[in-house]
Short mmCIF file of C-alpha atoms and ligand atoms in Angstrom, two decimals:
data_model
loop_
_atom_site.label_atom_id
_atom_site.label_comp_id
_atom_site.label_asym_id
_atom_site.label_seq_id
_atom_site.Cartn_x
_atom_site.Cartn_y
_atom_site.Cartn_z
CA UNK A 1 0.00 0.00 0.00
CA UNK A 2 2.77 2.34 0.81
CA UNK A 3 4.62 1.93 -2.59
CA UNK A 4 0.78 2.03 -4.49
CA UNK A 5 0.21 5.44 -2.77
CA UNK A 6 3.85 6.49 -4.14
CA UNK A 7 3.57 5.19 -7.48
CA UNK A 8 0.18 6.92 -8.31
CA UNK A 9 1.84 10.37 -7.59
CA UNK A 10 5.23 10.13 -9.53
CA UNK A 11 5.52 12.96 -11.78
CA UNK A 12 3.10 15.00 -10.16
CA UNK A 13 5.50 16.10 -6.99
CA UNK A 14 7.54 19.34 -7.23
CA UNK A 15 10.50 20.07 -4.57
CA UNK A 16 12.13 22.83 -3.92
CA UNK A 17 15.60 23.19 -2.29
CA UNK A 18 17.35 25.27 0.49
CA UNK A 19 20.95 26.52 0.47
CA UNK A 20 23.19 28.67 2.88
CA UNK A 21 25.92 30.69 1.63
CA UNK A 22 29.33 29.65 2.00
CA UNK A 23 32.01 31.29 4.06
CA UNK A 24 35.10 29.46 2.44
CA UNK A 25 36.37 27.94 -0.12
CA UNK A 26 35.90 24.27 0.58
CA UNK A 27 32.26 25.20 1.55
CA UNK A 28 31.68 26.66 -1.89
CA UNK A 29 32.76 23.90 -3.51
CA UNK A 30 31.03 21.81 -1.98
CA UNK A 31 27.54 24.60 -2.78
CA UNK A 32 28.15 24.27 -6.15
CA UNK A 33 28.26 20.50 -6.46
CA UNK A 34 25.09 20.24 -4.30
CA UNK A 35 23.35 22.17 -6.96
CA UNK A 36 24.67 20.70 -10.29
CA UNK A 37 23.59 16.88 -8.67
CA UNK A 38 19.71 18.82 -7.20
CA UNK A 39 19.40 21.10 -10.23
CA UNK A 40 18.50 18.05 -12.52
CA UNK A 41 15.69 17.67 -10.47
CA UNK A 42 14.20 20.24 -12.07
CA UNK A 43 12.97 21.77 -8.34
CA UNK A 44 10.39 24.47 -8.54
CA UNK A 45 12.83 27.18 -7.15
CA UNK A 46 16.19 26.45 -4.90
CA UNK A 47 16.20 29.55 -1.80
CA UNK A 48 19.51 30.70 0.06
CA UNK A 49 18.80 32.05 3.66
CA UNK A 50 20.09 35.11 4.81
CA UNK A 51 22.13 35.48 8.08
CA UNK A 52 21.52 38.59 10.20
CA UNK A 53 25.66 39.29 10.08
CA UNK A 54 27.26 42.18 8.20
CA UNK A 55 27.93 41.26 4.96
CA UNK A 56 25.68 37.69 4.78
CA UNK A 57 22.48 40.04 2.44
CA UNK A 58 25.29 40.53 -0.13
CA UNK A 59 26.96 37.23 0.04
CA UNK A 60 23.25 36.09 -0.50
CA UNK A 61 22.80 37.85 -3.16
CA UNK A 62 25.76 36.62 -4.66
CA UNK A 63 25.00 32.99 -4.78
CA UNK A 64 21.32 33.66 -5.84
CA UNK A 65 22.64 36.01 -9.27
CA UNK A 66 25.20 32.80 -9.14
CA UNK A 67 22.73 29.97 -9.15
CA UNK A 68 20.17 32.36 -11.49
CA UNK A 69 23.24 32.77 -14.24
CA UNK A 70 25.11 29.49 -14.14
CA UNK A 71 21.29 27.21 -13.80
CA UNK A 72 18.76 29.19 -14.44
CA UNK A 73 16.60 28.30 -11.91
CA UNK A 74 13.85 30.46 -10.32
CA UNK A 75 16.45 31.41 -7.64
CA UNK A 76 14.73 33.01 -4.28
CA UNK A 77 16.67 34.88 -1.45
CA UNK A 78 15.24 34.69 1.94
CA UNK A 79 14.74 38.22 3.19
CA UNK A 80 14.37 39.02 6.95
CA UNK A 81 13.02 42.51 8.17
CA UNK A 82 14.61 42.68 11.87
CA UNK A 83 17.77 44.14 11.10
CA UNK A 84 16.57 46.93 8.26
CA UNK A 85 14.70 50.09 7.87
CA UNK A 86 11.06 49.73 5.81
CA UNK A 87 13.34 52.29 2.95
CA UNK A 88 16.21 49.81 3.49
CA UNK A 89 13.59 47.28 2.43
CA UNK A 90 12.30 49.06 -0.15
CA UNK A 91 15.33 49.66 -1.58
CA UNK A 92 16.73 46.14 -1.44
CA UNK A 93 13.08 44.76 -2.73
CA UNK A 94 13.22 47.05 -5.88
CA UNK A 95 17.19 45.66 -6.64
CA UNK A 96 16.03 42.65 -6.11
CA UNK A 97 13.09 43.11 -8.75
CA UNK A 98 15.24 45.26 -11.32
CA UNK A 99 17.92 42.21 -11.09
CA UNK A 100 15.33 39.55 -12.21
CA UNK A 101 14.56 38.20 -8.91
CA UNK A 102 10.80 37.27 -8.77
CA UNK A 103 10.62 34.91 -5.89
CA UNK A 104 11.64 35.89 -2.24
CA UNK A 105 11.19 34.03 1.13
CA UNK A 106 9.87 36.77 3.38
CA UNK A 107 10.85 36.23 7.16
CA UNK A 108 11.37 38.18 10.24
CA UNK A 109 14.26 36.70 11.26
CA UNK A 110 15.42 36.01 14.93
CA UNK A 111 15.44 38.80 17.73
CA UNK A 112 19.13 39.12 19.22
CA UNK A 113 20.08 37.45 22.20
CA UNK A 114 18.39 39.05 24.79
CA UNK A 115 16.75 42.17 22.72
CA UNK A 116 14.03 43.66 25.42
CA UNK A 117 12.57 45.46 22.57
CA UNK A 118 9.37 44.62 20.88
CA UNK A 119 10.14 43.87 16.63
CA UNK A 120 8.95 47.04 14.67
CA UNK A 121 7.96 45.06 11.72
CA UNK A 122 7.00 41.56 11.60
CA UNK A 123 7.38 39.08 8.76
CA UNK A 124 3.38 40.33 7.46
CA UNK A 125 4.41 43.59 7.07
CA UNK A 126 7.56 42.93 5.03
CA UNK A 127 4.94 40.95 2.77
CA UNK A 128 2.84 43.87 2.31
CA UNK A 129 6.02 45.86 1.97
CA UNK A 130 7.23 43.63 -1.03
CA UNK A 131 3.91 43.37 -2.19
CA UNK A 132 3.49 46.88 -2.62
CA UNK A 133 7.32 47.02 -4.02
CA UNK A 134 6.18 44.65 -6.81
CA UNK A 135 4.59 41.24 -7.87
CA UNK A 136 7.01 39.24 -6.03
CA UNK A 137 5.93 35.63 -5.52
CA UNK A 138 6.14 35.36 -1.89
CA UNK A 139 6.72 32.60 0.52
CA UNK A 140 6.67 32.72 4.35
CA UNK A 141 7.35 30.36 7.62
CA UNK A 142 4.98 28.56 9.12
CA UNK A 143 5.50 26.21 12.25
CA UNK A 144 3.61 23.46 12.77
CA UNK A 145 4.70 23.00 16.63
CA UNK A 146 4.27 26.77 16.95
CA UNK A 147 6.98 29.18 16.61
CA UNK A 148 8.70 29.64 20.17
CA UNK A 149 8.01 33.42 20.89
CA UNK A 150 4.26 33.29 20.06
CA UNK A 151 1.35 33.91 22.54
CA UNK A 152 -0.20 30.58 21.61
CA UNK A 153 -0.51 28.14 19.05
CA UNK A 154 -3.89 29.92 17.97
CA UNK A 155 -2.17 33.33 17.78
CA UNK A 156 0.85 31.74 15.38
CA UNK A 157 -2.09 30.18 13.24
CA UNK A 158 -3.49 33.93 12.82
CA UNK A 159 0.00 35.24 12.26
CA UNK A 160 0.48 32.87 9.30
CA UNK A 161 -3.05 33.93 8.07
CA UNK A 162 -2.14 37.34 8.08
CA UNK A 163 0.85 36.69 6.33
CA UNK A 164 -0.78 34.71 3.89
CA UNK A 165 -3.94 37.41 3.40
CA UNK A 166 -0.80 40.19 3.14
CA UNK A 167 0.09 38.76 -0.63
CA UNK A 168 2.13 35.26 0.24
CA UNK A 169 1.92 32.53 -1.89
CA UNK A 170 2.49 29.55 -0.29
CA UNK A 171 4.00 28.88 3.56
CA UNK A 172 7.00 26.48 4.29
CA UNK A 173 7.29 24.67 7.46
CA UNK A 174 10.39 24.41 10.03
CA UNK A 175 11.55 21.12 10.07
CA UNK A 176 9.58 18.80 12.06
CA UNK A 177 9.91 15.00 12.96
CA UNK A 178 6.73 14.17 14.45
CA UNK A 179 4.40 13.91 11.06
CA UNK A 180 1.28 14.18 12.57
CA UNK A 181 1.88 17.73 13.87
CA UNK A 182 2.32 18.63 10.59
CA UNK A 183 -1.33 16.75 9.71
CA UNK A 184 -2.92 18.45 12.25
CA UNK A 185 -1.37 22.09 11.45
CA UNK A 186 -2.38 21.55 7.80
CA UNK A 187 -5.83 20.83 8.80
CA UNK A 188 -6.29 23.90 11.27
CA UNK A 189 -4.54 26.32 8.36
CA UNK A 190 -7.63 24.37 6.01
CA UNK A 191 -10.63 25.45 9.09
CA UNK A 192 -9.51 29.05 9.50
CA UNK A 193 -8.94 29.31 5.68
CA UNK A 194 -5.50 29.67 4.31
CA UNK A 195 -5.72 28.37 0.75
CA UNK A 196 -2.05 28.62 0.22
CA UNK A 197 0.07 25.70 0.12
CA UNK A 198 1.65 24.75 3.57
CA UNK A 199 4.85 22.86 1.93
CA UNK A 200 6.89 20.69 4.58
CA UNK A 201 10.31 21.94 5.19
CA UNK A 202 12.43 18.47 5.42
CA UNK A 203 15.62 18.21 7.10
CA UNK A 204 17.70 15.38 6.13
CA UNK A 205 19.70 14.32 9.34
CA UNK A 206 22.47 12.50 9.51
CA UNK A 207 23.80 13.84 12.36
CA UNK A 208 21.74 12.92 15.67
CA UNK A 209 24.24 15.51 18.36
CA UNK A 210 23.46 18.61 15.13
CA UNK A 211 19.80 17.38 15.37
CA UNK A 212 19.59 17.61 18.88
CA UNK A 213 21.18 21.08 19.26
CA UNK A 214 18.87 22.25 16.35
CA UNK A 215 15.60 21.13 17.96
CA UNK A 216 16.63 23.04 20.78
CA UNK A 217 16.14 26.68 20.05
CA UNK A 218 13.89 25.73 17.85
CA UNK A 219 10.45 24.39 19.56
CA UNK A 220 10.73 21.26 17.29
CA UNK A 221 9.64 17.72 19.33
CA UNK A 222 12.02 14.75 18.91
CA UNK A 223 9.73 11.99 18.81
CA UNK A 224 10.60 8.85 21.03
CA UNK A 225 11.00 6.83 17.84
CA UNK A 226 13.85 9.14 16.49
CA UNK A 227 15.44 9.29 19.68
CA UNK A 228 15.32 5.26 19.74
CA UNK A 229 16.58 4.77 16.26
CA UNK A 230 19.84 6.83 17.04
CA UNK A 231 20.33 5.39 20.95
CA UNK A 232 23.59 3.63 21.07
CA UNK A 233 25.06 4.69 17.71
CA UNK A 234 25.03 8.66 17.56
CA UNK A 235 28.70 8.90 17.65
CA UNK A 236 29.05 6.30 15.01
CA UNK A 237 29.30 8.81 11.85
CA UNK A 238 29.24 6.32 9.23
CA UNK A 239 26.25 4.57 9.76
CA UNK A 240 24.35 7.29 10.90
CA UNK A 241 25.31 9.25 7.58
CA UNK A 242 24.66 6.89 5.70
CA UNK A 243 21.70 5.29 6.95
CA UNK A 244 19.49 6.48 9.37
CA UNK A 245 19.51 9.97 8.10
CA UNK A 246 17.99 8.64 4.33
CA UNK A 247 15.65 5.77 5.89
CA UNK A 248 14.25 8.75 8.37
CA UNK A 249 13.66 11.43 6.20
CA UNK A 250 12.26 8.94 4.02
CA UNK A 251 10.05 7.17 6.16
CA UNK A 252 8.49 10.91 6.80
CA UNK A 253 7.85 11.64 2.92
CA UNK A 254 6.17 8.56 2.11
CA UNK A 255 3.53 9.10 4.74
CA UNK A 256 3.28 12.85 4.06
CA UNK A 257 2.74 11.99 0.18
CA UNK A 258 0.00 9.14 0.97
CA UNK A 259 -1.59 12.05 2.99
CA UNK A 260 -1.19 13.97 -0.40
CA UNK A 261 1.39 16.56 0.17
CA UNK A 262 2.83 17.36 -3.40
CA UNK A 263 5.51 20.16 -2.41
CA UNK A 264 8.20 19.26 -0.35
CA UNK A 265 10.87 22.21 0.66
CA UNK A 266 14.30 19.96 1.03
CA UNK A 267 16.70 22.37 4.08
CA UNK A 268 19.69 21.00 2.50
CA UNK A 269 22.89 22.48 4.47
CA UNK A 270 24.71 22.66 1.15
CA UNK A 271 24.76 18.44 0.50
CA UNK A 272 23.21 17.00 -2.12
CA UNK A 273 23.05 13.14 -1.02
CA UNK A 274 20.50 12.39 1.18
CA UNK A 275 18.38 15.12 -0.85
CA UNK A 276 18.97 13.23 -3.47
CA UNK A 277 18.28 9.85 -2.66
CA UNK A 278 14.99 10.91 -0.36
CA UNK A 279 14.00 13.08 -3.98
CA UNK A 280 14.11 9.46 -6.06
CA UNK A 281 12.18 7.74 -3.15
CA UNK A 282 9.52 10.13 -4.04
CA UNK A 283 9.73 9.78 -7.78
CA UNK A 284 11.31 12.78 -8.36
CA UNK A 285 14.06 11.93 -11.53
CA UNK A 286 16.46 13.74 -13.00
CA UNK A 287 14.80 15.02 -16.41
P1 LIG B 301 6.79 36.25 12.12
O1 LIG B 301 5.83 35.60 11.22
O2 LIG B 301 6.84 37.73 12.15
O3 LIG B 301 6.49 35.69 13.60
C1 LIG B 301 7.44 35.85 14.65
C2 LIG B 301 6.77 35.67 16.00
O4 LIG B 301 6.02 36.85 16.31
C3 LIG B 301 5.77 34.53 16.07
O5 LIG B 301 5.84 33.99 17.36
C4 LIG B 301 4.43 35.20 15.83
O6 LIG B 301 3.36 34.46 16.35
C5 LIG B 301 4.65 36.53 16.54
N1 LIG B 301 3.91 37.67 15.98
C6 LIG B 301 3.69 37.98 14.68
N2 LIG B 301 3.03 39.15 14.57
C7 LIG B 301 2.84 39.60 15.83
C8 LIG B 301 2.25 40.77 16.39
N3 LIG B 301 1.71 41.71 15.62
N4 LIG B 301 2.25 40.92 17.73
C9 LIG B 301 2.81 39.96 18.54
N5 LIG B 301 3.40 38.86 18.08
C10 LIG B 301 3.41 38.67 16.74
N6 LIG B 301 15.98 33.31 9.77
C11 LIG B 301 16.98 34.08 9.25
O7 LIG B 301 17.55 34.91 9.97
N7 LIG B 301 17.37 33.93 7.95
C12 LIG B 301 16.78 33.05 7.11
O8 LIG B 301 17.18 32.95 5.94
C13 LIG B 301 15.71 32.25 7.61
N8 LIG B 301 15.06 31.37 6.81
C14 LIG B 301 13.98 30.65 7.30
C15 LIG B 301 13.28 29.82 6.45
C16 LIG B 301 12.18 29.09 6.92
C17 LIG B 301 11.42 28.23 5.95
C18 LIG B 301 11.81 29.16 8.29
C19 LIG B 301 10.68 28.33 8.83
C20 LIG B 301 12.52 29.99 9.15
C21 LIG B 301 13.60 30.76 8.68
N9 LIG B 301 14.31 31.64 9.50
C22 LIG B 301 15.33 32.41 8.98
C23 LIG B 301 13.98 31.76 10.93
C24 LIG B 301 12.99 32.91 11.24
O9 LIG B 301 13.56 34.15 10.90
C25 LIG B 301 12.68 32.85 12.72
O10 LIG B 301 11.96 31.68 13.03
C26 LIG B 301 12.01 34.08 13.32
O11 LIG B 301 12.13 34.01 14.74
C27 LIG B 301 10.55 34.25 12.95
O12 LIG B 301 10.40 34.60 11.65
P2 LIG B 301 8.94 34.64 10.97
O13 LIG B 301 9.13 35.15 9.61
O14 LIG B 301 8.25 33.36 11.16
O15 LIG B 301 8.28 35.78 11.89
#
């Protein structure tokens, strides 16, 4: 039943695919082979985050006028509206527009450590912002085990809504383990009405101690299953690389595409092999 379910979608599954920019040499070798192997995958649009460092909104930049010129791929930066002015943002919107870019992944980005300020903008009003810069397709976050700053899970469903009814396209998830938190989310974004896509953000692990620190600061559940299936051989690199991190991350698609998810966002960290390999599980062949 689980291969049927599979079968009957191949062809009709898009992915898209995350990348960070690299700080040295090594690491941008390693970018660029990551996206020759995923960019025969034809994914709907690859995205390279932003940092909230001097310097990172250029070197973003860079690799997305990179990846658009040497792939031509629809080729979105991630954009975050903590750290700049609304004419900063207006500014770097209308660059971004008069250098081809059509796509941008609209976030607030994360307060500084202990910042006992309120944000002045929050990621909806850098949509309307953009929106009103241009007709940017827009995507935003959305977090499925609720972000870790909001009120309640109710008032991080309304934020998304806003962001959505502010001009965004489509919402992708943080990374989550625990599938059915990502069922139920989906259905409460269907019963308060967001329309928009709600694509799952999937992070391939193959490392259980980068896992662990990750689902720290950010509100994401390790389910007791996970936490089994690495006990006893976390510090063993190889087999955890090579195994666990596919047959996880793979377990999680095929029951998210039986429940009919057709996007998947892949959070990459620059590697192309588990990506890869979870992208054929799903049908998803070079073209
Ligand atoms: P928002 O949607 O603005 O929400 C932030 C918090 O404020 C939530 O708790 C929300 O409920 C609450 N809130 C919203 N509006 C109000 C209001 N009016 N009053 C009170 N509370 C409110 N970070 C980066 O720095 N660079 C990146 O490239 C990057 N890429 C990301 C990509 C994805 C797919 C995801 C899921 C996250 C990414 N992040 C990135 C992290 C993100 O910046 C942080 O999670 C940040 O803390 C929240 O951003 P947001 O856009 O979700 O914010």
């Amino acid at each position: 039943a689980l291969n049927q379910g599979l079968a009957d979608l191949n062809g009709k599954i898009s992915v898209s695919f995350e990348f960070f920019p690299p700080t040295t040499e090594f690491m941008e070798q390693t970018l660029w082979n990551s996206i020759a192997r995923l960019s025969t995958l034809a994914p709907k649009f690859v995205s390279v985050t932003y940092g909230a460092n001097s310097g990172t909104r250029d070197r973003t930049h860079n690799v997305i006028k990179d990846i658009k010129e040497r792939t031509g791929l629809v080729a979105a930066p991630h954009l975050t509206c903590i750290d700049a002015t609304p004419s900063e943002l207006r500014t770097i919107a209308l660059d971004y527009w008069n250098s081809g870019i059509r796509h941008i992944v609209a976030l607030r980005g994360d307060l500084p450590p202990n910042a006992n300020e309120l944000p002045k903008m929050y990621a909806s009003d850098l949509v309307a912002l953009l929106r009103d810069v241009a007709d940017f397709d827009i995507s935003v976050a959305a977090y499925p085990e609720t972000h870790p700053e909001a009120k309640s899970a109710q008032a991080d469903l309304l934020n998304l809504k806003r962001k959505i009814d502010a001009g965004a396209s489509r919402a992708i998830t943080q990374f989550f383990f625990d599938v059915e938190s990502y069922l139920r989310f989906r259905d409460r974004c269907a019963a308060i009405g967001i329309e928009a896509e709600i694509v799952p953000g999937i992070l391939p692990v193959s490392n259980y101690k980068t896992l662990q620190k990750f689902a720290g600061f950010t509100n994401v559940k390790i389910p007791h299953w996970l936490h089994q299936r690495f006990q006893g051989i976390a510090d063993d690199d190889q087999t955890t690389r090579n195994l666990l991190g596919a047959s996880i991350a793979i377990d999680m698609v095929r029951v998210l595409s039986r429940e009919g998810v057709k996007d998947f966002h892949f959070y990459t960290l620059n590697r192309s092999e588990l990506t890869y390999a979870i992208c054929h599980t799903l049908g998803v062949r070079p073209v």
